[in-house]
Short mmCIF file of C-alpha atoms and ligand atoms in Angstrom, two decimals:
data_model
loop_
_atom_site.label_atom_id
_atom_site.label_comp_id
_atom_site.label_asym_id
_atom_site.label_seq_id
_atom_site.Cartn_x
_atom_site.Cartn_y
_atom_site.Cartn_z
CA UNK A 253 248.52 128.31 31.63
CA UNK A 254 246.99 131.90 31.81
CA UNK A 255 248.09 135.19 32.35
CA UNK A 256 247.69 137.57 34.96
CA UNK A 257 245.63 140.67 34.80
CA UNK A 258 242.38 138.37 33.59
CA UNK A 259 238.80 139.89 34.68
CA UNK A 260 236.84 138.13 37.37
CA UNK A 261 234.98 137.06 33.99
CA UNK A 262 238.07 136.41 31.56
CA UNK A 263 238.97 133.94 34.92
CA UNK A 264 235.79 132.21 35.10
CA UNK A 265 235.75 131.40 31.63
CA UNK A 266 239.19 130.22 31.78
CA UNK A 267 238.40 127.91 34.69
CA UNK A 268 235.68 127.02 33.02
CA UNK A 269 237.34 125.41 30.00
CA UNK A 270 239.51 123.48 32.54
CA UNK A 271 242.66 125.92 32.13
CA UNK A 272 244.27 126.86 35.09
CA UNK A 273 244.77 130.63 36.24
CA UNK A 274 248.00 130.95 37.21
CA UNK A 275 248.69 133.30 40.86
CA UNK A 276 251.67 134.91 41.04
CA UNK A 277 254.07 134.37 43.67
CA UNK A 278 253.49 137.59 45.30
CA UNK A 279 249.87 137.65 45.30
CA UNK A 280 249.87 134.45 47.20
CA UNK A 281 252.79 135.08 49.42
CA UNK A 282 251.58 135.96 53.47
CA UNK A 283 251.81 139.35 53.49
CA UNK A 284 254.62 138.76 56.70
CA UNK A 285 256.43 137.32 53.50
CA UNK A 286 256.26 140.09 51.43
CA UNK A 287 256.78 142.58 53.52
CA UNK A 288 259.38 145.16 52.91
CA UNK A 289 260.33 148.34 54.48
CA UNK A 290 258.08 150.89 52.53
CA UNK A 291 259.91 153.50 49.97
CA UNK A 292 259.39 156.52 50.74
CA UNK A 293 256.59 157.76 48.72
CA UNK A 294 257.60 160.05 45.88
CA UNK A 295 256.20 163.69 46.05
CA UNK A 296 253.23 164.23 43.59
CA UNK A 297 254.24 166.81 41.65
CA UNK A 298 251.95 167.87 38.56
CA UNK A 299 254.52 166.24 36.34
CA UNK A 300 253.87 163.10 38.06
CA UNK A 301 249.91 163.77 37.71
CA UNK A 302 250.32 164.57 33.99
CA UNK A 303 252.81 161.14 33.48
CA UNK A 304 249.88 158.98 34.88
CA UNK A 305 246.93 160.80 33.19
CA UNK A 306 248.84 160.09 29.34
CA UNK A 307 249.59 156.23 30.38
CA UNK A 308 247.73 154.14 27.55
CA UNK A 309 244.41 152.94 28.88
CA UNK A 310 244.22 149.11 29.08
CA UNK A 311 243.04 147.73 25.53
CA UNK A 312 240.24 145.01 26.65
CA UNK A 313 240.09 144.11 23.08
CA UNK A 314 243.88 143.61 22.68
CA UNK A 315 243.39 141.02 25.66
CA UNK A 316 240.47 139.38 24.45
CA UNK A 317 242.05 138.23 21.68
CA UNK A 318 245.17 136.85 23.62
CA UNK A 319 243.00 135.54 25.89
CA UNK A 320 241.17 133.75 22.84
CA UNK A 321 244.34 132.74 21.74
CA UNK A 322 245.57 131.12 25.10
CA UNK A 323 242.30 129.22 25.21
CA UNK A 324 242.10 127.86 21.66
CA UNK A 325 246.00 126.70 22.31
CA UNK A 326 245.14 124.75 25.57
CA UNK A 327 241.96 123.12 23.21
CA UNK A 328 244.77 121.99 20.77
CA UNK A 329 247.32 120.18 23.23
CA UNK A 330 244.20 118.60 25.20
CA UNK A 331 242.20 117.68 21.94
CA UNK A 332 240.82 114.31 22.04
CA UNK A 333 238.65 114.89 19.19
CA UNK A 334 239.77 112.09 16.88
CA UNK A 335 242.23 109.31 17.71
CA UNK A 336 245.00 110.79 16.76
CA UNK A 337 245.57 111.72 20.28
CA UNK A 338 246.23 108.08 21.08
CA UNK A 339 249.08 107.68 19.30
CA UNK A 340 251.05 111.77 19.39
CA UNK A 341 253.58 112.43 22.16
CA UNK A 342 251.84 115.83 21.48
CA UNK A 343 250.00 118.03 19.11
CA UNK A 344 251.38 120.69 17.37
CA UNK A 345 249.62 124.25 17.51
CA UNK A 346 251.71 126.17 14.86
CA UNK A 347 254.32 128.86 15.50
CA UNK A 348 255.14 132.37 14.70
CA UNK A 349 253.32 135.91 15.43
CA UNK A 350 250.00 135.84 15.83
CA UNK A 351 250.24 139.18 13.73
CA UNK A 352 252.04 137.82 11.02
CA UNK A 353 251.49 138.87 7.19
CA UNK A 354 252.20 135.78 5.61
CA UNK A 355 250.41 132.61 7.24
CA UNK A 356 252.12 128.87 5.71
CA UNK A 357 249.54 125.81 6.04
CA UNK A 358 251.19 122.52 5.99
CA UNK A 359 249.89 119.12 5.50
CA UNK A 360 250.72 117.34 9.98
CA UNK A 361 252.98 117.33 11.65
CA UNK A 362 255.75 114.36 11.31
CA UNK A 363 257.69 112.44 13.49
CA UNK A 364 260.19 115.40 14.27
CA UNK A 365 257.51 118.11 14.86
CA UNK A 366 255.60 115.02 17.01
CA UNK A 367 258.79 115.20 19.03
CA UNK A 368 259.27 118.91 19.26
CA UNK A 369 256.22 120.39 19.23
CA UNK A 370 256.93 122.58 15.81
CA UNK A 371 255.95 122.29 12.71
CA UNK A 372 258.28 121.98 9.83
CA UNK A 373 261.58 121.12 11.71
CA UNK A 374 262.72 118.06 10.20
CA UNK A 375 264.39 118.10 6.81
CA UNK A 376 260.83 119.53 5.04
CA UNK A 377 260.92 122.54 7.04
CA UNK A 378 264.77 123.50 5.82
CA UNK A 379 263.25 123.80 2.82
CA UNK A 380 260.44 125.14 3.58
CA UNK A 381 262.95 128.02 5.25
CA UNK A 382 264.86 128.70 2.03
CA UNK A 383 261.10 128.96 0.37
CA UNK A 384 260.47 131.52 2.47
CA UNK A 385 264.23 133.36 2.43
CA UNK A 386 263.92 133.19 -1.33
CA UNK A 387 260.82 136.04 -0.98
CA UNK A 388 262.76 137.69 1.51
CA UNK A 389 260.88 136.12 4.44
CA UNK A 390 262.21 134.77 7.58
CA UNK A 391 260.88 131.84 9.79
CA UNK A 392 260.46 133.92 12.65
CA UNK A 393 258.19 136.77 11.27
CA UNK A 394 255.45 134.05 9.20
CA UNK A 395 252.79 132.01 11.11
CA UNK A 396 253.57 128.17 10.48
CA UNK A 397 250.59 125.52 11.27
CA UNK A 398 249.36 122.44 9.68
CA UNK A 399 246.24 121.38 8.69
CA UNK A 400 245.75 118.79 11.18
CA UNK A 401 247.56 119.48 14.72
CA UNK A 402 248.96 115.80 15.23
CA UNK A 403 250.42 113.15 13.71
CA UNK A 404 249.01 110.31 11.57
CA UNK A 405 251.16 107.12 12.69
CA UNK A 406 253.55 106.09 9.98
CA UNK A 407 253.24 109.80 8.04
CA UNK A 408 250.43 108.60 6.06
CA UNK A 409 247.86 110.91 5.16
CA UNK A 410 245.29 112.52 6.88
CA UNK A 411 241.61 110.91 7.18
CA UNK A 412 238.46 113.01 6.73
CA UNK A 413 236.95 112.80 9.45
CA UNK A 414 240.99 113.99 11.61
CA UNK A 415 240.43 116.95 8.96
CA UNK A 416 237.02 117.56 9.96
CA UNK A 417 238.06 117.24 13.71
CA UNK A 418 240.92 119.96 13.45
CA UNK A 419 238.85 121.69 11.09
CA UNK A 420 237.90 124.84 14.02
CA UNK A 421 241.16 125.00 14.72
CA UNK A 422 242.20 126.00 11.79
CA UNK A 423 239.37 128.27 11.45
CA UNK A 424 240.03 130.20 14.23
CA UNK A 425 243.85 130.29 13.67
CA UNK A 426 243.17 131.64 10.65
CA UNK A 427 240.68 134.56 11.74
CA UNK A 428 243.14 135.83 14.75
CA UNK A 429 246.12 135.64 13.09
CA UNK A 430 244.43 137.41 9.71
CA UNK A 431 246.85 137.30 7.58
CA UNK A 432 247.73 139.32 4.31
CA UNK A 433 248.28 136.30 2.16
CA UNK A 434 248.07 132.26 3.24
CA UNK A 435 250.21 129.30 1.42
CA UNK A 436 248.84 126.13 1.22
CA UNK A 437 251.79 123.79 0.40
CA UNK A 438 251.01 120.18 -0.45
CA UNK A 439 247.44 118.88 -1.93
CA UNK A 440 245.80 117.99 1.59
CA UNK A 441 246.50 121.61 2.58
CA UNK A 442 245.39 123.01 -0.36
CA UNK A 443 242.17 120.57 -0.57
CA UNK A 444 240.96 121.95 2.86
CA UNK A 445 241.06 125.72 2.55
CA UNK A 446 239.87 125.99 -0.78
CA UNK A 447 237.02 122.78 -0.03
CA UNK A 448 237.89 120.94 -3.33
CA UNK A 449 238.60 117.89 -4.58
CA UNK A 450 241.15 118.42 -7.03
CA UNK A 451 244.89 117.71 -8.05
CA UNK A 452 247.76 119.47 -6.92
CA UNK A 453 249.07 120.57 -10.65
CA UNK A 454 245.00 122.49 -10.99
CA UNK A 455 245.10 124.33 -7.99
CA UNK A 456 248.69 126.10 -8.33
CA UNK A 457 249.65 128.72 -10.81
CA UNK A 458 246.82 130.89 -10.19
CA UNK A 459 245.89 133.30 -6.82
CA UNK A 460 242.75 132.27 -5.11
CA UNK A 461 240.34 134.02 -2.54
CA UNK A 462 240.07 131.47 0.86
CA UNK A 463 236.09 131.05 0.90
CA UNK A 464 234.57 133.24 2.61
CA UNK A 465 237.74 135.66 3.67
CA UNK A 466 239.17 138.48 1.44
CA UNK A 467 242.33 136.76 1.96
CA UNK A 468 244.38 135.56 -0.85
CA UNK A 469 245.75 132.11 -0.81
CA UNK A 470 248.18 130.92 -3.09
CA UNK A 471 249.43 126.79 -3.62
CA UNK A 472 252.26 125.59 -4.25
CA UNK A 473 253.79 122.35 -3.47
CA UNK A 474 255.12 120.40 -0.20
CA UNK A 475 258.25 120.95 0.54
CA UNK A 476 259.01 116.88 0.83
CA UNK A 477 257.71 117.04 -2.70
CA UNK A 478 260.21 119.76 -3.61
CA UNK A 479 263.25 117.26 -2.23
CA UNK A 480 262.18 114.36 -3.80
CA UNK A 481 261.67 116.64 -7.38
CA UNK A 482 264.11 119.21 -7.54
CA UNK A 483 263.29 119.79 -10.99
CA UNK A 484 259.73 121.25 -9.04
CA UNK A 485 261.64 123.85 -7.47
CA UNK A 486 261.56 126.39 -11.11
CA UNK A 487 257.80 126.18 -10.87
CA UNK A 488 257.56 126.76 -7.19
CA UNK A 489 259.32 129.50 -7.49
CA UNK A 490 256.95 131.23 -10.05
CA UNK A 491 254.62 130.18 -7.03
CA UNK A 492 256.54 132.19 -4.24
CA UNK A 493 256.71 135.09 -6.57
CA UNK A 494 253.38 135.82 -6.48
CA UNK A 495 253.45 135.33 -2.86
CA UNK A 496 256.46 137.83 -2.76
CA UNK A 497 253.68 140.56 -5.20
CA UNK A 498 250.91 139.78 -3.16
CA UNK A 499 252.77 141.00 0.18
CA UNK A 500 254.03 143.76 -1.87
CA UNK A 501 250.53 145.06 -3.22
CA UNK A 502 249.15 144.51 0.32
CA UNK A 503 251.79 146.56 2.68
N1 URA B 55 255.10 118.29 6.78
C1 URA B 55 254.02 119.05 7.05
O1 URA B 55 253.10 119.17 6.26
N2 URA B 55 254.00 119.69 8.22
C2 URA B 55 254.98 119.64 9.11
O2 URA B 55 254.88 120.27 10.16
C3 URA B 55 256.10 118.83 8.79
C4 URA B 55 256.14 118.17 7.63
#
């Protein structure tokens, strides 16, 4: 679905991509339909003249990047990239303000967020919540996504080549949402941003730069993990701390 106020080029491309450009009601009623008995025009006056000469011009790059945004979300729910697709009710693009500060990378999505279309909803994601309370951070104002959009039957983990598939995605999430500071929770997530090969336990503890971004990223483990090792939670906490200084040096 797209928005209104595109540019005869903004539409094209939309159309292009297969997305459809949604009319509104009124610019496709008859005009018998839609006619009303004119209001009597308002005098000009120079207040009037001075009101419309301050109104904010129209920000084309503002809409670009919604536009952008729109786009790369209709590419996630009709991805058919890798055969994941076969088996999700539907993917799951991520949620939260594409202007958010703090930007959370999970592992997929399960069989709750399959069913919803959120990420971190089922029992994981109530912890993941209270993570993010604990640094004085709620849901609503930090960018959720995973790092591969749908779900691998049975919860196992995610293949290479799904990574690889979702891997733009990702990308591009990353770049418009630009975030002060990104948390990788789990190994998979972790794995993928920072392009290693390497445990859990050796990528934590320390702040990283995501290749290639001057964006810090920090790791710290899933939240699953954290409920099936409470005793976890002292060290993820030393985790979210630096999450909670890294906001702080950046605002
Ligand atoms: N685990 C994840 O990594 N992501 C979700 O969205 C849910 C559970």
């Amino acid at each position: 679905m797209a928005e209104q106020g595109l540019s005869a080029q903004q539409r094209a491309y939309l159309e292009a991509m297969g997305i459809d450009v949604l009319v509104s009601r009124e610019a496709a009623a008859p005009v018998a339909e839609v006619a009303v008995t004119p209001e009597p025009a308002a005098p000009i006056t120079e207040a009037t003249v001075t009101a419309e000469a301050t109104l904010p011009a129209p920000e084309p790059a503002a809409a670009d990047t919604e536009l952008r945004w729109q786009v790369l979300r209709q590419a996630v729910a009709r991805c058919t990239q890798c055969r994941l697709h076969e088996t999700r009710t539907q993917s799951v693009f991520g949620v939260g303000p594409r202007d958010a500060r703090l930007m959370v990378i999970g592992e997929a999505p399960g069989a709750e967020e399959d069913r919803t279309g959120e990420p971190f909803v089922g029992r994981a994601g109530h912890m993941l919540d209270a993570m993010l309370r604990a640094i004085g951070c709620d849901r609503d104002t930090v960018f959720i996504a995973n790092t591969i959009k749908c779900r691998p039957p049975g919860n196992r983990d995610p293949r290479v080549d799904e990574v690889t598939a979702c891997n733009d995605y990702l990308e591009q999430q990353l770049t418009a949402v630009a975030p002060d500071v990104v948390i990788a929770v789990g190994r998979i997530a972790a794995q993928r941003l920072l392009q290693v090969d390497m445990p859990l336990g050796r990528m934590r503890g320390k702040t990283h730069q995501l290749p290639d971004r001057d964006v810090p990223l920090v790791v710290t483990y899933h939240p699953a993990y954290l409920l099936r090792e409470p005793a976890q939670k002292a060290r993820a906490w030393e985790d979210l701390k630096r999450v909670r200084a890294l906001l702080e040096s950046a605002s």
